[in-house]
JSON list of C-alpha atoms in Angstrom, two decimals:
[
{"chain": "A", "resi": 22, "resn": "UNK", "atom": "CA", "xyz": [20.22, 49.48, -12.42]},
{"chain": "A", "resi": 23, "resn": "UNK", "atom": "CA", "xyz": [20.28, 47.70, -16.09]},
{"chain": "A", "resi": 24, "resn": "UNK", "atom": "CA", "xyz": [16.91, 47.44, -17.65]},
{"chain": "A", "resi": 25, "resn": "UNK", "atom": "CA", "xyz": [15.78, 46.47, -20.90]},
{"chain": "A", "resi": 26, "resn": "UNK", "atom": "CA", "xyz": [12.27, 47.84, -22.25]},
{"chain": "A", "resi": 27, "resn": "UNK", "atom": "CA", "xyz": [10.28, 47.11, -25.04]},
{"chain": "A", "resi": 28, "resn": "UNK", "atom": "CA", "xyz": [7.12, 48.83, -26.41]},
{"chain": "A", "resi": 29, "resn": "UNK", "atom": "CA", "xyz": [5.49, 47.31, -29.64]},
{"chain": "A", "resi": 30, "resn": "UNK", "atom": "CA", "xyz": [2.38, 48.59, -29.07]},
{"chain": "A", "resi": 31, "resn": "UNK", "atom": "CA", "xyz": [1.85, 50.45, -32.34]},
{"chain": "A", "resi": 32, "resn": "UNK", "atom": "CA", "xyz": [3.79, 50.99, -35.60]},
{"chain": "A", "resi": 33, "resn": "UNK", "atom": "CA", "xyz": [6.74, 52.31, -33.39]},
{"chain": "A", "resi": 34, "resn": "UNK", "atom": "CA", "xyz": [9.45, 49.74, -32.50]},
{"chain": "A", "resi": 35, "resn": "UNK", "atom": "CA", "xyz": [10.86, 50.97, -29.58]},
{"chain": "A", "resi": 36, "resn": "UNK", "atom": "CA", "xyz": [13.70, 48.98, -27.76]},
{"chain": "A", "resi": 37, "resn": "UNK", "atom": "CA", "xyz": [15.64, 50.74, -24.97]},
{"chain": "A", "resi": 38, "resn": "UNK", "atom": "CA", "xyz": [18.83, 49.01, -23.02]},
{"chain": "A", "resi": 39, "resn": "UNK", "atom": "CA", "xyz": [19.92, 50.90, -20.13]},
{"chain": "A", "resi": 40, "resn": "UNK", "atom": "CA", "xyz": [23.16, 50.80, -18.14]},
{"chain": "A", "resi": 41, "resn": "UNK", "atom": "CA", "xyz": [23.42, 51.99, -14.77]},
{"chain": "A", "resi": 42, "resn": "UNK", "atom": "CA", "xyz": [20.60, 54.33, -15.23]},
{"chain": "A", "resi": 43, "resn": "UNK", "atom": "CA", "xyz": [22.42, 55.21, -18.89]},
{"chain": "A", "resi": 44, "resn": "UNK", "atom": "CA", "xyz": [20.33, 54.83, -22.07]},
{"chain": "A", "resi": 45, "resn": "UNK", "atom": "CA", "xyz": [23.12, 52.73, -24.05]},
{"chain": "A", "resi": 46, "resn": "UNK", "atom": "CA", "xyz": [21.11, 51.60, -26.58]},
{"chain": "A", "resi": 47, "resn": "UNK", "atom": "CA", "xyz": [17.40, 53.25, -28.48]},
{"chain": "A", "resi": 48, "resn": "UNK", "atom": "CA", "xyz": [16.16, 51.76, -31.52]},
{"chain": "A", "resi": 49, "resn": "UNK", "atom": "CA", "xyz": [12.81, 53.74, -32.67]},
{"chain": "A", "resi": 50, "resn": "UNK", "atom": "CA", "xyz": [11.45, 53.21, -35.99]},
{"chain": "A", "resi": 51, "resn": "UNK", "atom": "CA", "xyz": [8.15, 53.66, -37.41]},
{"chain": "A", "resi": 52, "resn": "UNK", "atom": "CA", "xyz": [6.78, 50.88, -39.75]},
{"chain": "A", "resi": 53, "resn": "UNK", "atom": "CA", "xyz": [3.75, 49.30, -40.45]},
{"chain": "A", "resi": 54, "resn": "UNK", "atom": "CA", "xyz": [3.54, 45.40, -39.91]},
{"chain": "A", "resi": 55, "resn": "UNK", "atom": "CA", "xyz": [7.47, 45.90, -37.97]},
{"chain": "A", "resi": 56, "resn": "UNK", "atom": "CA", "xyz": [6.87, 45.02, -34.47]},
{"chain": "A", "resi": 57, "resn": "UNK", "atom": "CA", "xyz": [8.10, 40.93, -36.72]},
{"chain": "A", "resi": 58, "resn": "UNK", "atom": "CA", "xyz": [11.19, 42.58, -36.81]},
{"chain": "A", "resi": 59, "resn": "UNK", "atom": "CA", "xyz": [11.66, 43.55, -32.90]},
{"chain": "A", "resi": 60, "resn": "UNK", "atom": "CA", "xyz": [13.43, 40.45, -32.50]},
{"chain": "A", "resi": 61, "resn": "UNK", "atom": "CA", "xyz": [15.87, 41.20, -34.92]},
{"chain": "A", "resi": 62, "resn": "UNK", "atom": "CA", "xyz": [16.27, 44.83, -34.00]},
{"chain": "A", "resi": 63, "resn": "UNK", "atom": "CA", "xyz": [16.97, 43.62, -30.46]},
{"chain": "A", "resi": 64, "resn": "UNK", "atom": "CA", "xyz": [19.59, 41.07, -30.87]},
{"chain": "A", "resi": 65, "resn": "UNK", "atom": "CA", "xyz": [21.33, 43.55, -33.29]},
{"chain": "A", "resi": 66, "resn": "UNK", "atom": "CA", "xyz": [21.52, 46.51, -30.73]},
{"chain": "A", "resi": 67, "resn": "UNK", "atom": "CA", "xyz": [22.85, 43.91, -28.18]},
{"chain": "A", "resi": 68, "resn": "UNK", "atom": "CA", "xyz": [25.40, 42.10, -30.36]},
{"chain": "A", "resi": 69, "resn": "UNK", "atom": "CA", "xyz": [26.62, 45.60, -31.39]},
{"chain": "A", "resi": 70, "resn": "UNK", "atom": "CA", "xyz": [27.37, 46.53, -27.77]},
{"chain": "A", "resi": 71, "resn": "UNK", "atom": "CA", "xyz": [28.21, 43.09, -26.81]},
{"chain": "A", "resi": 72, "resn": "UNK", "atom": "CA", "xyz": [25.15, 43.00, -24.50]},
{"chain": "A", "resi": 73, "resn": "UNK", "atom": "CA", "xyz": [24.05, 39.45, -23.42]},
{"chain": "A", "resi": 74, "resn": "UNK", "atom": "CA", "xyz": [20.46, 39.44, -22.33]},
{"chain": "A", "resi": 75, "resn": "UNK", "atom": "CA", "xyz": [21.86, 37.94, -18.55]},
{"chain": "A", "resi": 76, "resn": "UNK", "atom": "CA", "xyz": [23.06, 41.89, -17.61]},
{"chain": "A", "resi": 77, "resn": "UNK", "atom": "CA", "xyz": [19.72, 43.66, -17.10]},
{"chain": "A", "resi": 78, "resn": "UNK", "atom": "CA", "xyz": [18.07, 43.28, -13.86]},
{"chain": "A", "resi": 79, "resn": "UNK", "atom": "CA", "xyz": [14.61, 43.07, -15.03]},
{"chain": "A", "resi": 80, "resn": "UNK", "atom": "CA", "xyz": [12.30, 43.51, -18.66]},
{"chain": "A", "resi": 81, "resn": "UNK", "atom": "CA", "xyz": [10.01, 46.33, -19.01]},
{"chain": "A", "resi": 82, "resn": "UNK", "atom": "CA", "xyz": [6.97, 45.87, -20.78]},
{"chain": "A", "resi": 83, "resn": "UNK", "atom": "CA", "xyz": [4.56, 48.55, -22.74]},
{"chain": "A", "resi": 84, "resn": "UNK", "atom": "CA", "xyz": [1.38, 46.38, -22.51]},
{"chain": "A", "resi": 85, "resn": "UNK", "atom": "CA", "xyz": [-1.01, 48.82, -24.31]},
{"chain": "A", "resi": 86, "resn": "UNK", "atom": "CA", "xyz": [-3.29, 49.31, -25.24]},
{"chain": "A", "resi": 87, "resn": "UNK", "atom": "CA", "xyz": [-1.75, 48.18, -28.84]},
{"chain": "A", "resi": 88, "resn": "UNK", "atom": "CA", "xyz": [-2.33, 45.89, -31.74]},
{"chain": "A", "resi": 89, "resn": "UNK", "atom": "CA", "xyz": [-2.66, 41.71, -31.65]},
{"chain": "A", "resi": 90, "resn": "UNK", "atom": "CA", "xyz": [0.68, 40.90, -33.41]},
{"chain": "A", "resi": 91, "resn": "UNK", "atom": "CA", "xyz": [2.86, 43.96, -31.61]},
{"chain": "A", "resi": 92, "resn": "UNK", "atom": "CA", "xyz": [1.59, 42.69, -28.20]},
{"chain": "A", "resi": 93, "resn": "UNK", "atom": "CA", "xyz": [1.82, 39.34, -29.40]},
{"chain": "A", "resi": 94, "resn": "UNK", "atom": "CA", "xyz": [5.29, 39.17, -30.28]},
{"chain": "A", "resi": 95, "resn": "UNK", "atom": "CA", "xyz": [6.87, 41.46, -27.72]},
{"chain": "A", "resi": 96, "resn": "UNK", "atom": "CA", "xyz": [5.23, 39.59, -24.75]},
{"chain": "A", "resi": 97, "resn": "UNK", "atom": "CA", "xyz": [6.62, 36.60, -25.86]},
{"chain": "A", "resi": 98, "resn": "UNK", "atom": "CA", "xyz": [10.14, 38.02, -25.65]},
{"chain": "A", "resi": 99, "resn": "UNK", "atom": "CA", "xyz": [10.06, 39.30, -22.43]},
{"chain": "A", "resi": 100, "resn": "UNK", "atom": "CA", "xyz": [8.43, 36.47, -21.04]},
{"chain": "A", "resi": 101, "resn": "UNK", "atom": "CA", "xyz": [11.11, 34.17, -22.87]},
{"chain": "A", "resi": 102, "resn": "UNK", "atom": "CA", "xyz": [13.77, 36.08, -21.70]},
{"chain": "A", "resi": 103, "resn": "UNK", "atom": "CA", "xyz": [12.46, 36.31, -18.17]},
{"chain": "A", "resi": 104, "resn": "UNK", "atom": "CA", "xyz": [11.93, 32.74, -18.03]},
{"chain": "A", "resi": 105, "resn": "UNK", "atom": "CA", "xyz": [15.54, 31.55, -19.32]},
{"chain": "A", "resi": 106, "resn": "UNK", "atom": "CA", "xyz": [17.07, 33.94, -16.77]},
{"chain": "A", "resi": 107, "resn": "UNK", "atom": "CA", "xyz": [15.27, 33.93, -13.78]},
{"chain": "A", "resi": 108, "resn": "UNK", "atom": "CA", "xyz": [14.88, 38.09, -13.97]},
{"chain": "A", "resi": 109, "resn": "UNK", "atom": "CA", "xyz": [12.00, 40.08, -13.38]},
{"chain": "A", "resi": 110, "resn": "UNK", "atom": "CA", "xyz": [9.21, 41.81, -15.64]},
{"chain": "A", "resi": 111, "resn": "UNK", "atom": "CA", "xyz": [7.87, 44.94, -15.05]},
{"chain": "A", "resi": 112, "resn": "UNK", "atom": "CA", "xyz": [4.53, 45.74, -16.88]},
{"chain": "A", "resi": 113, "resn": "UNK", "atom": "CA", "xyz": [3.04, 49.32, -17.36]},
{"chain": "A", "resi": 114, "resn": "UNK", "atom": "CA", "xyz": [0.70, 50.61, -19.64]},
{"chain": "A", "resi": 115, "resn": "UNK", "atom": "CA", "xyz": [2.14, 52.19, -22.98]},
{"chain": "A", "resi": 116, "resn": "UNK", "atom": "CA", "xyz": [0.01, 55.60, -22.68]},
{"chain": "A", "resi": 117, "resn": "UNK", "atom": "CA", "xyz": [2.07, 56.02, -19.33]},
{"chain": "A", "resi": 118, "resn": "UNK", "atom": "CA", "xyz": [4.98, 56.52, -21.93]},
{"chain": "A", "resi": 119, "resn": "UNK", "atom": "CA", "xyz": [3.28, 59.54, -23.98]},
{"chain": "A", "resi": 120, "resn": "UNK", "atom": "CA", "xyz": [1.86, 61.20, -20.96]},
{"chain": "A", "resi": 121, "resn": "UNK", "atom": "CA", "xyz": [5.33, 61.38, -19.68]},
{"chain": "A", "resi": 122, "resn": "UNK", "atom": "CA", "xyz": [6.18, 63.56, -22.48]},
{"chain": "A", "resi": 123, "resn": "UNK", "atom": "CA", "xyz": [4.09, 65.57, -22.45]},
{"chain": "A", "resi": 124, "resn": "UNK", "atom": "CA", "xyz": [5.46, 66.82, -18.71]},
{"chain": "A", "resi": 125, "resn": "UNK", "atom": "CA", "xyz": [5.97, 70.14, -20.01]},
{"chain": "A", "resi": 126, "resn": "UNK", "atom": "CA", "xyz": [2.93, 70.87, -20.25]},
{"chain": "A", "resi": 127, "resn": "UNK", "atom": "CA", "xyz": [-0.18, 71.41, -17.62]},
{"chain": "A", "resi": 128, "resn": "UNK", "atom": "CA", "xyz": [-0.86, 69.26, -14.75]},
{"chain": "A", "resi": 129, "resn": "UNK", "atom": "CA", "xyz": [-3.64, 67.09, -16.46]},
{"chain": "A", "resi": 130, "resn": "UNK", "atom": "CA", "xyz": [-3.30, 64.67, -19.17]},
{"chain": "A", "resi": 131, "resn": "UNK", "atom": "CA", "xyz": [-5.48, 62.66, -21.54]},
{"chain": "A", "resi": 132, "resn": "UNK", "atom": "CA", "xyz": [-4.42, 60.45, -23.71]},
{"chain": "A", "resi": 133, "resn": "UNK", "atom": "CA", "xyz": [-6.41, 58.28, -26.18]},
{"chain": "A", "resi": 134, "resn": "UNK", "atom": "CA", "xyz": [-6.45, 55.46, -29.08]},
{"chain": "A", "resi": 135, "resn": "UNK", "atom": "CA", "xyz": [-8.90, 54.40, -31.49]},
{"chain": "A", "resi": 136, "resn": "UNK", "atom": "CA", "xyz": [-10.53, 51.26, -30.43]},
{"chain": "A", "resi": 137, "resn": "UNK", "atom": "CA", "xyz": [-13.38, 51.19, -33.92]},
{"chain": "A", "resi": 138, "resn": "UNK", "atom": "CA", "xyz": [-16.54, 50.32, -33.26]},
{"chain": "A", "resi": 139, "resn": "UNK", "atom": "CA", "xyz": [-16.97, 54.30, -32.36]},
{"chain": "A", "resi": 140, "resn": "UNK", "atom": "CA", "xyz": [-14.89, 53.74, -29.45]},
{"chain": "A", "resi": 141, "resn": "UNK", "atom": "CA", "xyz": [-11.58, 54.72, -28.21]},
{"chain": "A", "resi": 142, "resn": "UNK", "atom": "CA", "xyz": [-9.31, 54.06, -25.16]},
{"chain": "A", "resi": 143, "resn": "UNK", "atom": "CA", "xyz": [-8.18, 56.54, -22.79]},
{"chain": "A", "resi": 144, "resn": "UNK", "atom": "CA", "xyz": [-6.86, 57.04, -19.59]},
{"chain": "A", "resi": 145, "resn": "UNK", "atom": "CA", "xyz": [-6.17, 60.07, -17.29]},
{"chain": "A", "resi": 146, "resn": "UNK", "atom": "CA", "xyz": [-3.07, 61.05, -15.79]},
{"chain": "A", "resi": 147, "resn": "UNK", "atom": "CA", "xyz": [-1.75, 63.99, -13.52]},
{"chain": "A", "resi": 148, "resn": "UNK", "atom": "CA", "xyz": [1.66, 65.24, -12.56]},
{"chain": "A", "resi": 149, "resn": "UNK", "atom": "CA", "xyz": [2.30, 65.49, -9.28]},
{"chain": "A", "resi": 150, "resn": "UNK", "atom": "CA", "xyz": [5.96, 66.50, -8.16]},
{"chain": "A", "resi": 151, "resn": "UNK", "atom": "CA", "xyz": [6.97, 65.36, -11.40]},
{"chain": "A", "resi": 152, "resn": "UNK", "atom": "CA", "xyz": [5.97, 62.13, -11.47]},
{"chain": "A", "resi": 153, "resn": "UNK", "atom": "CA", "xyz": [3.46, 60.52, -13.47]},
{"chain": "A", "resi": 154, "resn": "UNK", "atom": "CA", "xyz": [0.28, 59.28, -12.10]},
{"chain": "A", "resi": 155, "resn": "UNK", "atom": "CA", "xyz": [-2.43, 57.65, -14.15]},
{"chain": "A", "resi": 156, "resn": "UNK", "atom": "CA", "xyz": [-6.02, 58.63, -12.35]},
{"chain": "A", "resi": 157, "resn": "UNK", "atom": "CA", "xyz": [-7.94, 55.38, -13.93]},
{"chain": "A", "resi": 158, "resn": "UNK", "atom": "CA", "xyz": [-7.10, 52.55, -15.95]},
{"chain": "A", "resi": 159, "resn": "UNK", "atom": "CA", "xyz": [-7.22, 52.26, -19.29]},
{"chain": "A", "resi": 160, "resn": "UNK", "atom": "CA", "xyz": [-10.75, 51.64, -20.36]},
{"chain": "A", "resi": 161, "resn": "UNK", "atom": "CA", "xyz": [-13.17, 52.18, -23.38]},
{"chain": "A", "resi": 162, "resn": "UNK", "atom": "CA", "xyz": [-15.17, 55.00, -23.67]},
{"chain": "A", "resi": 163, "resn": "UNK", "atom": "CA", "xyz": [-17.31, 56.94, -26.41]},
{"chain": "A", "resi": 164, "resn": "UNK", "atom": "CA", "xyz": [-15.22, 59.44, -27.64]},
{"chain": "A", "resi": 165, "resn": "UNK", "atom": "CA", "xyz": [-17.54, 62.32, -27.10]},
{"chain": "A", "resi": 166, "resn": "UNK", "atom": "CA", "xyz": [-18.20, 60.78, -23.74]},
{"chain": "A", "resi": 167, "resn": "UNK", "atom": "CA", "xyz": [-14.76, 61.10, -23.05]},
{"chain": "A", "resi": 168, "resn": "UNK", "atom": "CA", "xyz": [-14.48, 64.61, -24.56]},
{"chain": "A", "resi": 169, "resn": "UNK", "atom": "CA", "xyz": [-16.73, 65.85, -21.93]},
{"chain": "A", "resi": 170, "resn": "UNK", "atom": "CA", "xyz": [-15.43, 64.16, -18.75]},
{"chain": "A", "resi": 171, "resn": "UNK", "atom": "CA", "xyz": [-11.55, 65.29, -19.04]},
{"chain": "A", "resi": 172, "resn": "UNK", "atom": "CA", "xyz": [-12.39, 68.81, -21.00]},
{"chain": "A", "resi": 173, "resn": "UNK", "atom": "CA", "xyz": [-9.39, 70.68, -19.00]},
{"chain": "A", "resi": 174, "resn": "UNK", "atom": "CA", "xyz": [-7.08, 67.94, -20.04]},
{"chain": "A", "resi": 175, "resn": "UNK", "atom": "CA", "xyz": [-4.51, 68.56, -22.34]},
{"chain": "A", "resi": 176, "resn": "UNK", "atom": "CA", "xyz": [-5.07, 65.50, -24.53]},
{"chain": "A", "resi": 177, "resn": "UNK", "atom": "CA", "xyz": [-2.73, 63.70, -26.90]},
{"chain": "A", "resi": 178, "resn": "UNK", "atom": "CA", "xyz": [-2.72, 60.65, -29.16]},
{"chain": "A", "resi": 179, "resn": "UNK", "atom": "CA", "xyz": [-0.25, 59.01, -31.89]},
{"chain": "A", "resi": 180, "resn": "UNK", "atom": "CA", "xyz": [-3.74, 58.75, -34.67]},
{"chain": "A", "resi": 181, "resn": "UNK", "atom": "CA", "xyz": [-3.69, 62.17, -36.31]},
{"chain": "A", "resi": 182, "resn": "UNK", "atom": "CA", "xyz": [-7.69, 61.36, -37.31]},
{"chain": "A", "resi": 183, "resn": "UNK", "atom": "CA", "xyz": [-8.39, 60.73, -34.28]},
{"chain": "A", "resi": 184, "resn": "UNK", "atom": "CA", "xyz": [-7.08, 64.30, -32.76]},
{"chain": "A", "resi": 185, "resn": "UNK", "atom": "CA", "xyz": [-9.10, 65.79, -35.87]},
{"chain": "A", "resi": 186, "resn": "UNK", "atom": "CA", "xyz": [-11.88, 63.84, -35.41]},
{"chain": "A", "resi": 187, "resn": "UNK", "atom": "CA", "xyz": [-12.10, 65.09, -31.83]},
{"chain": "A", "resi": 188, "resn": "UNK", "atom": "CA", "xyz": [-11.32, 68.73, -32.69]},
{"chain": "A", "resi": 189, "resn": "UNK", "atom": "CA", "xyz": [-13.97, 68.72, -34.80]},
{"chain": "A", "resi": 190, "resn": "UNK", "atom": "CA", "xyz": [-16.30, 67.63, -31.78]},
{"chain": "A", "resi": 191, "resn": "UNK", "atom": "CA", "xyz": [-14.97, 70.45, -29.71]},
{"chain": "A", "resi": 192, "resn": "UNK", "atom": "CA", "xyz": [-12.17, 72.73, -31.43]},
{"chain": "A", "resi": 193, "resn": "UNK", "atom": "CA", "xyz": [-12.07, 74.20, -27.92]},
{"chain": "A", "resi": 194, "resn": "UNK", "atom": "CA", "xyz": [-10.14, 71.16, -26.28]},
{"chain": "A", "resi": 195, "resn": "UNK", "atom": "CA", "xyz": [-6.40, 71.58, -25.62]},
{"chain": "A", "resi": 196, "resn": "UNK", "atom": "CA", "xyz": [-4.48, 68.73, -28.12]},
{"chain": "A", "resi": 197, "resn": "UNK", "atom": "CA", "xyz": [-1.15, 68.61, -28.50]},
{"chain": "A", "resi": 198, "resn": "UNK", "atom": "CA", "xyz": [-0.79, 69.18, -32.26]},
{"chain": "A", "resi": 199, "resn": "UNK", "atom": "CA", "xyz": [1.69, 66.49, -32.58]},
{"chain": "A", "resi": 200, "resn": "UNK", "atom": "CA", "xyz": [2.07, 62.90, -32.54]},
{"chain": "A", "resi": 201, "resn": "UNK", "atom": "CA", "xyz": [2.74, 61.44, -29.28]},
{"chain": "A", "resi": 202, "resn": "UNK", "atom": "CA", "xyz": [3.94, 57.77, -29.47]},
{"chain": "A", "resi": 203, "resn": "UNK", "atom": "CA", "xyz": [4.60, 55.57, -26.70]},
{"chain": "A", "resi": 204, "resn": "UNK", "atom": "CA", "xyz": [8.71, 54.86, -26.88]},
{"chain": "A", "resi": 205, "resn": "UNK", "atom": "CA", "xyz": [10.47, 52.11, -24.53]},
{"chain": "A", "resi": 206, "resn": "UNK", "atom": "CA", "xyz": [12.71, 54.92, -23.57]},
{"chain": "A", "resi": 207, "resn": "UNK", "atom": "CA", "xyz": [10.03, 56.89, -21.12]},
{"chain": "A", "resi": 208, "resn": "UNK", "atom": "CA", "xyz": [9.15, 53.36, -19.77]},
{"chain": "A", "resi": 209, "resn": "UNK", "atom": "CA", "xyz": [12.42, 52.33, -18.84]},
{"chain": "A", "resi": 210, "resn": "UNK", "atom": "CA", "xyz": [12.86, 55.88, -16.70]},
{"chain": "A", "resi": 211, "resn": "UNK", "atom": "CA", "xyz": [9.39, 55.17, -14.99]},
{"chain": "A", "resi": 212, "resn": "UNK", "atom": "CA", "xyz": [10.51, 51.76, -14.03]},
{"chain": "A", "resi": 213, "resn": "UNK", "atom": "CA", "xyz": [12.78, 52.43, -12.05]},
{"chain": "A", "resi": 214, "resn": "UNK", "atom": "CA", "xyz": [10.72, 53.48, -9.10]},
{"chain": "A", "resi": 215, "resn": "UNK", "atom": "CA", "xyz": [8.91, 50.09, -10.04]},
{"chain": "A", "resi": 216, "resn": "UNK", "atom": "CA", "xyz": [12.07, 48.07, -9.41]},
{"chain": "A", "resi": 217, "resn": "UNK", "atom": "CA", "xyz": [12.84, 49.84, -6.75]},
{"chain": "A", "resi": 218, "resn": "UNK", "atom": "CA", "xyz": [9.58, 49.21, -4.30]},
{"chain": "A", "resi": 219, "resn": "UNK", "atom": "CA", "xyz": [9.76, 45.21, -6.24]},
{"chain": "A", "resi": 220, "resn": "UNK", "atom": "CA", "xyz": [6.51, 46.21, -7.86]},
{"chain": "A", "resi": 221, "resn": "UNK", "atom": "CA", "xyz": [7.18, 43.26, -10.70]},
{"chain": "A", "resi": 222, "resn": "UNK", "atom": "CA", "xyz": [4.67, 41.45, -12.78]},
{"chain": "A", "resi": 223, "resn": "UNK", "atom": "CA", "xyz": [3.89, 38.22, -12.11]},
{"chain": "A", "resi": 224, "resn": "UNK", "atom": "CA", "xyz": [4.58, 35.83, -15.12]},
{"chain": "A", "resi": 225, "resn": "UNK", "atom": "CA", "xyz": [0.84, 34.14, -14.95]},
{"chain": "A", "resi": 226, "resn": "UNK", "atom": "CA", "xyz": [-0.63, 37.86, -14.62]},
{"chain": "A", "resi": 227, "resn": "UNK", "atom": "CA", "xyz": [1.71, 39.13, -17.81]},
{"chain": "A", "resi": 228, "resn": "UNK", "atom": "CA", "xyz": [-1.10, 40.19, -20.10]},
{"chain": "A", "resi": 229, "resn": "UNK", "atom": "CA", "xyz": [-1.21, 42.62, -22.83]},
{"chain": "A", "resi": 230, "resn": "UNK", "atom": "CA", "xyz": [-4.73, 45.14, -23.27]},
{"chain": "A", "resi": 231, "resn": "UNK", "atom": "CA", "xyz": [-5.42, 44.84, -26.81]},
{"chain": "A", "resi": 232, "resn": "UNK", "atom": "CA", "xyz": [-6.90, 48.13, -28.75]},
{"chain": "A", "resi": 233, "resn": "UNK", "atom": "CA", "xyz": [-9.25, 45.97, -31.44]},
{"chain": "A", "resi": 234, "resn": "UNK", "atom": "CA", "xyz": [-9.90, 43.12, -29.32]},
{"chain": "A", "resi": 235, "resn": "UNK", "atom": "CA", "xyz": [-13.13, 40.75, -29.65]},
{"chain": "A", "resi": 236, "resn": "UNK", "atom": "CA", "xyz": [-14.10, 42.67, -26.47]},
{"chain": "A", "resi": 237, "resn": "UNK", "atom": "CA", "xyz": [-15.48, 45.74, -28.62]},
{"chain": "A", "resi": 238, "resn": "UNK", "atom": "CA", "xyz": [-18.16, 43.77, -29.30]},
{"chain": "A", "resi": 239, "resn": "UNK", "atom": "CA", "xyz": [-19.10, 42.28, -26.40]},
{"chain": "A", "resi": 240, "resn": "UNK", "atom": "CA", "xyz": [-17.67, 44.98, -23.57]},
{"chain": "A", "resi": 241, "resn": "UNK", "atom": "CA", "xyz": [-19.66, 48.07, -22.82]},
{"chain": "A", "resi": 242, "resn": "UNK", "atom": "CA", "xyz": [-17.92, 51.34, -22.69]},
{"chain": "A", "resi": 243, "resn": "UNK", "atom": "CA", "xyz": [-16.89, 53.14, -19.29]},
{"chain": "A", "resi": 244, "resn": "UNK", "atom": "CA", "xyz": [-19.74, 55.85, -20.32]},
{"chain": "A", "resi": 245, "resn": "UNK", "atom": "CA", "xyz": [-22.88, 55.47, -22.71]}
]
């Protein structure tokens, strides 16, 4: 299958075009205020391997948590594209993309994002015959309250401060000591059993989870 992924959830572009189940194409580049270029970066890697949008079979989305503009901007490509040629979108959270690297390592994951406001996303995932399977959505939670709940995790983020900041809560936790950010790459390989059971995303039900929304002020954590 041909699918074309796109994760501008944080200050890593990351645009993936895949061929026949062939990465063809990775752009990944770290830059604060770039996700305004992922336009450009796209039609570049496509006009350089004369690529027209109408190949792919369907979009893959990372629909973060991540910041306003990334979200902003990369939803409205996919939902352009999708639009102009009647293909398919498949949504999935970015942290599904950094718990699938981290497959190497023990059968529980945590991963988690500063939200402000003393709060931080997170989400659970397991590995069960090598496939990735997130226990709970993403939701917002204390930090120490998450801490506690998923203690045998390994846990990773892409905000060094934040893996200090929890270390320094409980130095006994198991953190990956790098950063783990999500790339459009480990999306595209998990969508394929997407496209294959037709698990798409509905255009009207395309939305993006924001990691400083207005909703910090106003939504209560999963634990207090």
């Amino acid at each position: 299958m041909n699918l074309l992924a796109l994760d501008t959830s944080t200050e890593l572009i990351s645009i993936v075009a895949m061929l026949k189940d062939k990465v063809v194409y990775a752009h990944n580049r770290r830059k604060k205020y770039g996700s305004s270029k992922a336009i450009v970066y796209l039609r570049r890697g496509l006009e350089k391997l004369s690529l027209e949008p109408k190949v792919f079979d369907a979009f893959v989305i990372g629909a973060g948590p991540g910041s306003f503009t990334g979200l902003r901007i990369s939803f409205s490509v996919i939902k352009a594209l999708s639009m102009a040629l009647n293909k398919p979108v498949i949504s999935m959270g970015s942290f599904f993309s950094c718990a699938a690297q981290m497959k190497d390592s023990p059968q529980r994951i945590a991963v988690i994002s500063d939200a402000k406001r003393n709060l931080i996303y997170g989400a659970p995932f397991r590995i069960k015959s090598g496939k990735i399977i997130r226990e709970k959505k993403e939701a917002l939670y204390l930090l120490d309250d998450f801490l506690r709940e998923y203690k045998e995790y390994t846990f990773c983020t892409y905000d060094s401060l934040l893996r200090e900041k929890a270390l320094l809560i409980d130095s006994s936790l198991d953190f990956y000591h790098k950063d783990v950010w999500p790339r459009a790459n480990n999306l595209a390989v998990l969508a394929k059993d997407y496209y294959l059971a037709k698990r798409f995303t509905p255009l009207d039900k395309l939305e993006p989870l924001y990691i400083y929304p207005k909703d910090c002020q106003v939504r209560k954590p999963a634990h207090s």
